[in-house]
PDB file of C-alpha atoms in Angstrom:
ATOM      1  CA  UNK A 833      44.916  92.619  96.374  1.00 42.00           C
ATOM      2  CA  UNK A 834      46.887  89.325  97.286  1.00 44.00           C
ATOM      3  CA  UNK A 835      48.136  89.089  93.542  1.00 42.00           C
ATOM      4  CA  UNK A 836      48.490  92.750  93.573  1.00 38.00           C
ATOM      5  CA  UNK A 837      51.381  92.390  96.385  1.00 38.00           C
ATOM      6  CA  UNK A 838      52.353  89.522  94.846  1.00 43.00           C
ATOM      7  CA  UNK A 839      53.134  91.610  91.406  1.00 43.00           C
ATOM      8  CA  UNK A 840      55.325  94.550  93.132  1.00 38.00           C
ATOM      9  CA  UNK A 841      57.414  92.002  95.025  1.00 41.00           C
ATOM     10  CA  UNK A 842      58.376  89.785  92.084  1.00 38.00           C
ATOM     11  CA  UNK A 843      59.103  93.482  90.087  1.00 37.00           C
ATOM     12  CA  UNK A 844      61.012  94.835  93.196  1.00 40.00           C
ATOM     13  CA  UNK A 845      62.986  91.865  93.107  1.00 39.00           C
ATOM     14  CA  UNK A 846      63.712  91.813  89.470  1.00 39.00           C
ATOM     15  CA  UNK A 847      65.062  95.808  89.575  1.00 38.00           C
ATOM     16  CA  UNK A 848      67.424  94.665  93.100  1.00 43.00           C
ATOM     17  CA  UNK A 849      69.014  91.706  91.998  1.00 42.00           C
ATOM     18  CA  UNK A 850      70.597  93.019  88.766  1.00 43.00           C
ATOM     19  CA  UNK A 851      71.756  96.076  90.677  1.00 41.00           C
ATOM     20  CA  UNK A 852      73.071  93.847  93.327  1.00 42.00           C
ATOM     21  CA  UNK A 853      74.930  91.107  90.845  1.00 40.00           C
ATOM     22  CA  UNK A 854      76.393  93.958  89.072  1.00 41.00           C
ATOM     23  CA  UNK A 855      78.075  95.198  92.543  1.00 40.00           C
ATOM     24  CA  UNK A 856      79.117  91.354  93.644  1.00 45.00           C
ATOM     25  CA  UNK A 857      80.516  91.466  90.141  1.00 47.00           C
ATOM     26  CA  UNK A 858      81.849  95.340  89.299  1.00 58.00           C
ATOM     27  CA  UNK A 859      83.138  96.232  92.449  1.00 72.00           C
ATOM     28  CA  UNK A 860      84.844  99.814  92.793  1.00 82.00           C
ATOM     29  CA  UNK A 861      86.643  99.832  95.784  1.00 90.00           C
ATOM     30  CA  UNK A 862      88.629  97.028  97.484  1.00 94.00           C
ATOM     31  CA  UNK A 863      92.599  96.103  98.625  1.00 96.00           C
ATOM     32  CA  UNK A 864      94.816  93.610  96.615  1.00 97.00           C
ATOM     33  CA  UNK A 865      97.438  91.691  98.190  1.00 97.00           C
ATOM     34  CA  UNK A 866     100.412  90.825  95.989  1.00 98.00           C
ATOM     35  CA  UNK A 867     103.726  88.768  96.029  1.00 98.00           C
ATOM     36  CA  UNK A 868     106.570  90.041  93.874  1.00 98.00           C
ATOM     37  CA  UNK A 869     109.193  87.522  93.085  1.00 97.00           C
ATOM     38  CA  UNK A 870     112.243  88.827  92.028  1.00 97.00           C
ATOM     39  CA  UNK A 871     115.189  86.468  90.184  1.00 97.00           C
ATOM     40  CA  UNK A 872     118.220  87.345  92.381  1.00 95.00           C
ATOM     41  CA  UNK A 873     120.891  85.669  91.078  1.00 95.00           C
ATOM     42  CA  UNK A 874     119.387  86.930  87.377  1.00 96.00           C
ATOM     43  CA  UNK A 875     119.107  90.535  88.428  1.00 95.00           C
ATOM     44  CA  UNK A 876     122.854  90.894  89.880  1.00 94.00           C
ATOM     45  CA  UNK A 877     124.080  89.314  87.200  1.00 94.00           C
ATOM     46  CA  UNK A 878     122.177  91.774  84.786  1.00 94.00           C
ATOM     47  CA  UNK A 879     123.951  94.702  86.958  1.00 93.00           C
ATOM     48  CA  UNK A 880     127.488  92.903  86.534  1.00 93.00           C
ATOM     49  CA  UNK A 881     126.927  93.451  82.902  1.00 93.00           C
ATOM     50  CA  UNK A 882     126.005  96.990  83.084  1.00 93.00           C
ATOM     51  CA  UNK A 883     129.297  98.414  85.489  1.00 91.00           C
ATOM     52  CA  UNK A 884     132.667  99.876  84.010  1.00 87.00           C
ATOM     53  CA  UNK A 885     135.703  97.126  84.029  1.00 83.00           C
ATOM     54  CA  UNK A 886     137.553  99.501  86.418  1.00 81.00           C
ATOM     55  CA  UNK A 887     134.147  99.784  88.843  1.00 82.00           C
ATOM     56  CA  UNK A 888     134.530  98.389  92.859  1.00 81.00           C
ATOM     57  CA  UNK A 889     131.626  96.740  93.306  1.00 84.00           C
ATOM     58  CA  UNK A 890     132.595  94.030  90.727  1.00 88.00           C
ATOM     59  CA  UNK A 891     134.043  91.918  92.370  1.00 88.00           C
ATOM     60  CA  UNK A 892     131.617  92.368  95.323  1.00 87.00           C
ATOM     61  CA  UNK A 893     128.516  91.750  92.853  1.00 89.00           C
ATOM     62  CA  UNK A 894     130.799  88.855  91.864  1.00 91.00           C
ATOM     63  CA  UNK A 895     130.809  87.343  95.398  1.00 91.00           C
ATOM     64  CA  UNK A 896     127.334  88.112  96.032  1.00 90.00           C
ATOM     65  CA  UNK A 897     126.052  85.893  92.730  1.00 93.00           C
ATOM     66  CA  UNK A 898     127.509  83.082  94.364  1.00 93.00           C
ATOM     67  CA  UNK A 899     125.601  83.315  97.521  1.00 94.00           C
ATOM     68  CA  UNK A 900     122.318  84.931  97.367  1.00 94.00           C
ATOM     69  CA  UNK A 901     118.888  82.698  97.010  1.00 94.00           C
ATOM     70  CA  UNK A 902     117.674  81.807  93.323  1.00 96.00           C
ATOM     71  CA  UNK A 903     114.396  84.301  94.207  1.00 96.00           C
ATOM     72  CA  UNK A 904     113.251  86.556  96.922  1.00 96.00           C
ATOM     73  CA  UNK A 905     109.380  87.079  97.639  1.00 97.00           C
ATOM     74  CA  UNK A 906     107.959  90.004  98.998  1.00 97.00           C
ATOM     75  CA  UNK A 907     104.461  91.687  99.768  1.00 97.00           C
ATOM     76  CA  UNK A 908     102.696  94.712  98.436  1.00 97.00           C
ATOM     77  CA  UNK A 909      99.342  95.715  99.258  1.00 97.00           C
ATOM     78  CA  UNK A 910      96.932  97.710  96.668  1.00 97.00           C
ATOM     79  CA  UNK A 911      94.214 100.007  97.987  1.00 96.00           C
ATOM     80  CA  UNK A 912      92.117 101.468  94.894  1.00 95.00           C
ATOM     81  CA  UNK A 913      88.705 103.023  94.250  1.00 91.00           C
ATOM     82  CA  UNK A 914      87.147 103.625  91.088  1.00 85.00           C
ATOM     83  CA  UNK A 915      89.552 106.942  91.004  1.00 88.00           C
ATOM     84  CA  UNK A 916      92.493 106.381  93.270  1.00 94.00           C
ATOM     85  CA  UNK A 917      94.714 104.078  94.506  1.00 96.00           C
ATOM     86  CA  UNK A 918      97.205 103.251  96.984  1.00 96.00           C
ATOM     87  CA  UNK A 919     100.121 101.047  96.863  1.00 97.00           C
ATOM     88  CA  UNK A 920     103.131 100.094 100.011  1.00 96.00           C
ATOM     89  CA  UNK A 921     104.950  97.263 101.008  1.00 95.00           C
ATOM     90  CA  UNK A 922     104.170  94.403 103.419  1.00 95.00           C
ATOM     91  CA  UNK A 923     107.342  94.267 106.084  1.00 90.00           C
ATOM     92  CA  UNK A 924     107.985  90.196 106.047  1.00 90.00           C
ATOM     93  CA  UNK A 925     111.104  88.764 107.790  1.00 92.00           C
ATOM     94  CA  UNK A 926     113.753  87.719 104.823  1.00 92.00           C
ATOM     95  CA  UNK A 927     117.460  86.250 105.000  1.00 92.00           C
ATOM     96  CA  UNK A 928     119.983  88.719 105.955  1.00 93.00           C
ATOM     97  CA  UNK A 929     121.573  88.341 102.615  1.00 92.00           C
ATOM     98  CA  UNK A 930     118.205  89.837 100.523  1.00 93.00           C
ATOM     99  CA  UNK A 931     117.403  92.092 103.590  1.00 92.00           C
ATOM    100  CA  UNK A 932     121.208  93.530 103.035  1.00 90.00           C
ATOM    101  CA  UNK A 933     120.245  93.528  98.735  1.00 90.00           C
ATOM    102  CA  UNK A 934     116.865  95.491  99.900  1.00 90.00           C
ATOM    103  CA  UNK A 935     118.624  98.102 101.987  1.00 88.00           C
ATOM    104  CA  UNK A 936     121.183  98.949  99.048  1.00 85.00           C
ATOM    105  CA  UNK A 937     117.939  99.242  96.235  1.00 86.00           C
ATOM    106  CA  UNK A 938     119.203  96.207  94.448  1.00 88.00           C
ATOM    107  CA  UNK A 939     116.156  94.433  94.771  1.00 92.00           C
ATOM    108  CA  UNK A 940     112.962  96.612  95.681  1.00 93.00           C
ATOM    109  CA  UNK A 941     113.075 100.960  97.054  1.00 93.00           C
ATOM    110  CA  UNK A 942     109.957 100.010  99.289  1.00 93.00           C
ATOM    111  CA  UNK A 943     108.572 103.040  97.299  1.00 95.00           C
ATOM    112  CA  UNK A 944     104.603 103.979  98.555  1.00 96.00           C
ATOM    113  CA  UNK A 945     102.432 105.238  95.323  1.00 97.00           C
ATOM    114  CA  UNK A 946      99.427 107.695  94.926  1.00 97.00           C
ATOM    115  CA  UNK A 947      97.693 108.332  92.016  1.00 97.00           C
ATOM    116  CA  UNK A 948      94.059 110.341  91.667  1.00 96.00           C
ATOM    117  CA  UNK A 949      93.241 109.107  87.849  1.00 94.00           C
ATOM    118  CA  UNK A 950      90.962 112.249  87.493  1.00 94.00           C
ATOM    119  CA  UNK A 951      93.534 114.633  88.265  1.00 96.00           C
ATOM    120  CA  UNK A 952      96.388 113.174  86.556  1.00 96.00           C
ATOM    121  CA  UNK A 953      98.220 112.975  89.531  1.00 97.00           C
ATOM    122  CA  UNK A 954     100.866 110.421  90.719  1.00 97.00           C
ATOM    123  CA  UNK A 955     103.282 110.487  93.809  1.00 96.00           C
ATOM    124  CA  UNK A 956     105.707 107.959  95.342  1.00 96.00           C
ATOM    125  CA  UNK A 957     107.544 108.409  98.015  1.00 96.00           C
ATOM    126  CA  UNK A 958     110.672 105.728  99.009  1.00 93.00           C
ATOM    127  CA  UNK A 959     114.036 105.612 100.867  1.00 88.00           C
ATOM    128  CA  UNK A 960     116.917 106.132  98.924  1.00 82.00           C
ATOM    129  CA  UNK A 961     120.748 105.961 100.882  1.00 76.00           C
ATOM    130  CA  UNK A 962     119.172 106.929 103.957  1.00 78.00           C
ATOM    131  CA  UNK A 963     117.184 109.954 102.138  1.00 82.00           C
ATOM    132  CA  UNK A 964     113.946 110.210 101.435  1.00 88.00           C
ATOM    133  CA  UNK A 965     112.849 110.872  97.693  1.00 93.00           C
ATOM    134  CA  UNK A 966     109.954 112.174  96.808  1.00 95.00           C
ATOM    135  CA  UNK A 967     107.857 112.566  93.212  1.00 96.00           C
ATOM    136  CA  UNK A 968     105.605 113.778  92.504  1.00 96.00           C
ATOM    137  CA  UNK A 969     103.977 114.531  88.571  1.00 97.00           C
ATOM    138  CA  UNK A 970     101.493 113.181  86.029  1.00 97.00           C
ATOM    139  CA  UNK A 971     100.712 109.613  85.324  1.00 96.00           C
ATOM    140  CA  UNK A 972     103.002 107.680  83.195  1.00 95.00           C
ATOM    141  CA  UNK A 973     102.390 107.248  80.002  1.00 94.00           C
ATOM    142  CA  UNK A 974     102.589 103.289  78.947  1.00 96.00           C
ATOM    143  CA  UNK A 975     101.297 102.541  75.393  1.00 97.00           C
ATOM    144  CA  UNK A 976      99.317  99.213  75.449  1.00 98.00           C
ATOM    145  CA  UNK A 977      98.490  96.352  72.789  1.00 98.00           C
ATOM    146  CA  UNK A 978      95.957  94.052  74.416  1.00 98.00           C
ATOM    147  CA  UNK A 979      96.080  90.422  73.420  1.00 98.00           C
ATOM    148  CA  UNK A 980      94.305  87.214  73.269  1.00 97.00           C
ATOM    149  CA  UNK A 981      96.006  85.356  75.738  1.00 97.00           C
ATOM    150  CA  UNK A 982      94.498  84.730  79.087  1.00 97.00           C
ATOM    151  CA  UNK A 983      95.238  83.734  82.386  1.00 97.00           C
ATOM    152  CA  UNK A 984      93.171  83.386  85.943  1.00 98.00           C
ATOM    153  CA  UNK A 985      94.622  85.056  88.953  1.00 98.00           C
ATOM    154  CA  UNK A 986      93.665  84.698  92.129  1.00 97.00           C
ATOM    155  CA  UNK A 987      90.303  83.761  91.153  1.00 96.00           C
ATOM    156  CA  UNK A 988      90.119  86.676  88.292  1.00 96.00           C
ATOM    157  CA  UNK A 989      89.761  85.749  84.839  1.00 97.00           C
ATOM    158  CA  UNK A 990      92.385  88.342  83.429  1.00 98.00           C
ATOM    159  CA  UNK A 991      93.837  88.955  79.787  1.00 98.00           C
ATOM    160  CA  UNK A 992      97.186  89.955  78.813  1.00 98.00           C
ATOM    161  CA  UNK A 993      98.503  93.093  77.528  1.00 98.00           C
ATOM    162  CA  UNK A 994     102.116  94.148  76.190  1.00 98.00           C
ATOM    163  CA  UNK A 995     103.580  97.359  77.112  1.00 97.00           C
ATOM    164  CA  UNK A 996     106.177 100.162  76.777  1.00 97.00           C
ATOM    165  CA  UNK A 997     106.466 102.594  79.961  1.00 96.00           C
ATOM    166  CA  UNK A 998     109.287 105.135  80.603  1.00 93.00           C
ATOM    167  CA  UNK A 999     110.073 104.876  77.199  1.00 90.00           C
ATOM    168  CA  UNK A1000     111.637 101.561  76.637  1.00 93.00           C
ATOM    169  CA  UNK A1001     111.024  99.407  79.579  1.00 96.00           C
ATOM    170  CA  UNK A1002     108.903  96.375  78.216  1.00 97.00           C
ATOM    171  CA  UNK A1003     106.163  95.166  80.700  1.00 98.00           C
ATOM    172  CA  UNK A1004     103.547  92.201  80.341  1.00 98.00           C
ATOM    173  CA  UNK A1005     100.173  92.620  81.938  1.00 98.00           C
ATOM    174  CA  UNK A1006      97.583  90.761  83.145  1.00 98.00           C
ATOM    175  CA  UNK A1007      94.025  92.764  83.743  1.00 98.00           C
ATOM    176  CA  UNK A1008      90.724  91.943  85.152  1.00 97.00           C
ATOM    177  CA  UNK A1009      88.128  93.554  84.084  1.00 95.00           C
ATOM    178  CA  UNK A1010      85.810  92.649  86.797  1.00 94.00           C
ATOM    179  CA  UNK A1011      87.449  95.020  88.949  1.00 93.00           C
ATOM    180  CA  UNK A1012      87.039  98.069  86.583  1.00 89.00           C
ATOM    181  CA  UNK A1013      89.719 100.584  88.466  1.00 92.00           C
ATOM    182  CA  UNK A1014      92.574 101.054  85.799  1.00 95.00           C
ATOM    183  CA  UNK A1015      95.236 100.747  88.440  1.00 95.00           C
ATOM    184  CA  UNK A1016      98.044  97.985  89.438  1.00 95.00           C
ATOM    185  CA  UNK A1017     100.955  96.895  91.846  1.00 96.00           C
ATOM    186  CA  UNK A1018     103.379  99.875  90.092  1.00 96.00           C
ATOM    187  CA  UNK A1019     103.123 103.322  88.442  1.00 96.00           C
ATOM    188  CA  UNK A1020     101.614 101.230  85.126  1.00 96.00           C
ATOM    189  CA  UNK A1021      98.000 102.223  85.264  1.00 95.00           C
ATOM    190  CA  UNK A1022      95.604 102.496  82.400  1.00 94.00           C
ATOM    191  CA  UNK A1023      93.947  99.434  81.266  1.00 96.00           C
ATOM    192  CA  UNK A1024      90.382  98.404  81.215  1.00 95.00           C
ATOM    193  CA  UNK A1025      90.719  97.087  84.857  1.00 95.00           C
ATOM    194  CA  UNK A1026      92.981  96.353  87.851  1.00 96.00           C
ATOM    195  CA  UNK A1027      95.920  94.440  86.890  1.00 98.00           C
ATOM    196  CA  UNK A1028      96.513  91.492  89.059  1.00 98.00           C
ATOM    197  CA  UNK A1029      99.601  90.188  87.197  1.00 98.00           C
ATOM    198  CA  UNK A1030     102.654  92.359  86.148  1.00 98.00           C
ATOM    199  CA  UNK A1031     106.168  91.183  84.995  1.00 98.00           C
ATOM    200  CA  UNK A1032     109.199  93.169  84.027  1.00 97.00           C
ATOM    201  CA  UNK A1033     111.664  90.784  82.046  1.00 96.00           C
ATOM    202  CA  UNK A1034     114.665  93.905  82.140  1.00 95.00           C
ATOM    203  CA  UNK A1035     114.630  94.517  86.412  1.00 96.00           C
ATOM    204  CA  UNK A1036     113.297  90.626  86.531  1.00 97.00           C
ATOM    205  CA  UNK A1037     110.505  90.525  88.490  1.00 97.00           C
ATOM    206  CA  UNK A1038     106.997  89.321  88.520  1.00 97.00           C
ATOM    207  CA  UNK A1039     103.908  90.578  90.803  1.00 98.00           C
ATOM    208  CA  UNK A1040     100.689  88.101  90.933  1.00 98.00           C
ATOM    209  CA  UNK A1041      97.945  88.936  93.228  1.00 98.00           C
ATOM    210  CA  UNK A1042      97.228  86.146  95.884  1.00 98.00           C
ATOM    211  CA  UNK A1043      94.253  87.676  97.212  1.00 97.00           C
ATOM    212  CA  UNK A1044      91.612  90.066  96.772  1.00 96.00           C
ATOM    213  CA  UNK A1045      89.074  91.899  99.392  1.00 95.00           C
ATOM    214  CA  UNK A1046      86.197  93.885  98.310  1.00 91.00           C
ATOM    215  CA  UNK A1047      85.927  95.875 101.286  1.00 88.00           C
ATOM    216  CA  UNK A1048      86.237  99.629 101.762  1.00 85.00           C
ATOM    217  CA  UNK A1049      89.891 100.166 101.225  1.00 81.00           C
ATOM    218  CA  UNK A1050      91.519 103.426 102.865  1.00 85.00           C
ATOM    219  CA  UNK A1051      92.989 105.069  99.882  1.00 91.00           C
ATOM    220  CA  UNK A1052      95.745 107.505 101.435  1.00 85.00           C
ATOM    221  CA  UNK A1053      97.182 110.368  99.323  1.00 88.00           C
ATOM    222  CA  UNK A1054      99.406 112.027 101.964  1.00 89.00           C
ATOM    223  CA  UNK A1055     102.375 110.257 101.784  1.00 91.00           C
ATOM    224  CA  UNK A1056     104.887 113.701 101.935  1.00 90.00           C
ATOM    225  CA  UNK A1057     105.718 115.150 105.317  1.00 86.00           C
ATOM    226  CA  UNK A1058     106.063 119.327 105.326  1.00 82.00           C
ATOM    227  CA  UNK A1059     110.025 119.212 104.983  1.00 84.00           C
ATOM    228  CA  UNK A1060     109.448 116.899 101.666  1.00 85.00           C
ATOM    229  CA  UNK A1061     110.298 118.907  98.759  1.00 88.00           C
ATOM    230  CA  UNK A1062     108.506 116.685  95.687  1.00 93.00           C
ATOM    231  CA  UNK A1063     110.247 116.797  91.938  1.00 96.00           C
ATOM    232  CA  UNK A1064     108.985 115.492  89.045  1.00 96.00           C
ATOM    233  CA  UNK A1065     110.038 112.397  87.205  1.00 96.00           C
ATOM    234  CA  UNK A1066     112.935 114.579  85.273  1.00 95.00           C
ATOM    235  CA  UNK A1067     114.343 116.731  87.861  1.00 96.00           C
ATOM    236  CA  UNK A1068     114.705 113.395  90.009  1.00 94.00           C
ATOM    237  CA  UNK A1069     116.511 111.775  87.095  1.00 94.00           C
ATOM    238  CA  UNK A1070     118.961 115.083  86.810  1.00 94.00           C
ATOM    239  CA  UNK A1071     119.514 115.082  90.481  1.00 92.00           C
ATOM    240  CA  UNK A1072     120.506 111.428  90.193  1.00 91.00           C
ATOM    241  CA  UNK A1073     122.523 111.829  87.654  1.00 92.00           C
ATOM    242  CA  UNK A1074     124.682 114.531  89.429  1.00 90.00           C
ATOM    243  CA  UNK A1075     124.592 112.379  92.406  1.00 86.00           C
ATOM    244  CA  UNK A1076     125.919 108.906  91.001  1.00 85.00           C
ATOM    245  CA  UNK A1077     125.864 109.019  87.733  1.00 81.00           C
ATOM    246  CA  UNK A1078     129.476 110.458  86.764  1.00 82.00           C
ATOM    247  CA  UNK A1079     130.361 106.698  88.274  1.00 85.00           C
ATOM    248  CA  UNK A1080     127.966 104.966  86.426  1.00 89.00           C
ATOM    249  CA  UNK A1081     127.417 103.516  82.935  1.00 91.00           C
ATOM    250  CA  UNK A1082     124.475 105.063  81.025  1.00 92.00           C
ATOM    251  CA  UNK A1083     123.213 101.224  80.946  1.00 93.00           C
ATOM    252  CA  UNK A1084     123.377 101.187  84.728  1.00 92.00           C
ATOM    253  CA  UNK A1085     122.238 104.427  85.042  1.00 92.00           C
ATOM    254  CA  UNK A1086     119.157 103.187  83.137  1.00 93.00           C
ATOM    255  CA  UNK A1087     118.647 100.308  84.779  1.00 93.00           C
ATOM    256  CA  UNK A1088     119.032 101.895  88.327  1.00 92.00           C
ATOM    257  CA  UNK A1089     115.899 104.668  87.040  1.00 93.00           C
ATOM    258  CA  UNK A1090     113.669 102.495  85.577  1.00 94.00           C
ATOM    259  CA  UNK A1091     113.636 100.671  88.714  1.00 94.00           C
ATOM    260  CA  UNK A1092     113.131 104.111  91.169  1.00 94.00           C
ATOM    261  CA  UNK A1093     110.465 105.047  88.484  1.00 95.00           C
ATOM    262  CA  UNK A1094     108.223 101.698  88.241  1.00 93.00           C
TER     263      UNK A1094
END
């Protein structure tokens, strides 16, 4: 009887710990904490290059070149599951010169993301010249090429991928696949696990995760209030377009919607 009990313990223990190494290991629910660093001086000189020779804010732009910070860090926080995910920024004190930058769009829209990846769904919602935008449509389509280079993030051995979103904008990836939600820090989803590491050479900016909690994250999907009225991806690009975009270069134009959209 003694080796009897002996027998179902050492099986019971050899069914538990595979199931519970594959849960330290796979987890499907959790928050990511990320730092975006975005290359001021870079990025308003990019914009310089995209305005009309007659256009105001030149010289303004100009000015500003000379005196903002080389960088500007700030926070974003990732809430996923193995079919949603959450994403909103971290309020952190900053100069008065980026705060200024983040309050005109030229560096970050603060934009909050949903998406449900079994119902195709995706939603943002951000703050655009004291209005609030709201979209709300499909997933975005980004066609990958996954490559053989590798990297470890925050503790995550992760492999690169090269993509095309919205288009034409070029992103680099960096994916995990021990955390096997297909989500990330922007609307780029669809990998074979959570991307810790995203960078945009065209708005230059990079995103590394700094830390990750496997925890029970609170995934929220109601980010519109009842006087919202959502559009889609398109109808917020025509709307801009009437609103600004008779004073804009299509380059500028471009630039300005690739950020709204990421």
């Amino acid at each position: 009887m003694t080796k009897f009990i002996a027998c179902i313990s050492i099986l019971s223990l050899s069914f538990l710990l595979p199931a519970q190494a594959q849960y330290a290991f796979f987890p499907d629910q959790g928050i990511v904490t990320y730092e975006k660093t975005v290359h001021v001086k870079n990025l308003l000189k990019r914009h310089l290059t995209t305005l009309k020779e007659d256009d105001f804010s030149k010289e303004y732009l100009t000015q500003m070149v000379e005196k903002v910070p080389e960088t500007a860090i700030l926070e974003k926080k990732l809430m996923f599951n193995r079919n949603e995910m959450s994403l909103e920024p971290v309020t952190t004190d900053q100069p008065q010169i980026v705060s200024s930058l983040l309050q005109m769009g030229l560096l970050d829209y603060g934009a909050k993301i949903y998406q449900n990846l079994d119902k195709n769904e995706s939603k943002m919602l951000m703050e655009l010249g004291g209005s609030q935008i709201a979209i709300q449509d499909s997933l975005t389509d980004v066609k990958w090429k996954i490559t053989d280079e590798y990297r470890n993030i925050a503790g995550y051995d992760c492999r690169r991928a090269n993509g095309v979103t919205l288009d034409s904008v070029y992103v680099v990836a960096f994916y995990t696949d021990q955390l096997p939600s297909p989500v990330g820090p922007s609307t780029v989803h669809g990998l074979p696990g959570t991307i810790l590491g995203l960078v945009v050479p065209e708005q230059h900016f990079n995103i590394y995760a700094t830390k990750v909690e496997m925890t029970a994250a609170p995934v929220s999907s109601n980010l519109f209030k009842k006087r919202d009225d959502p559009m889609t991806r398109k109808e917020t690009q025509q709307r801009m377009k009437e609103a600004v975009g008779r004073w804009m270069t299509d380059q500028q134009f471009n630039l300005m919607m690739a950020a709204i959209l990421l």
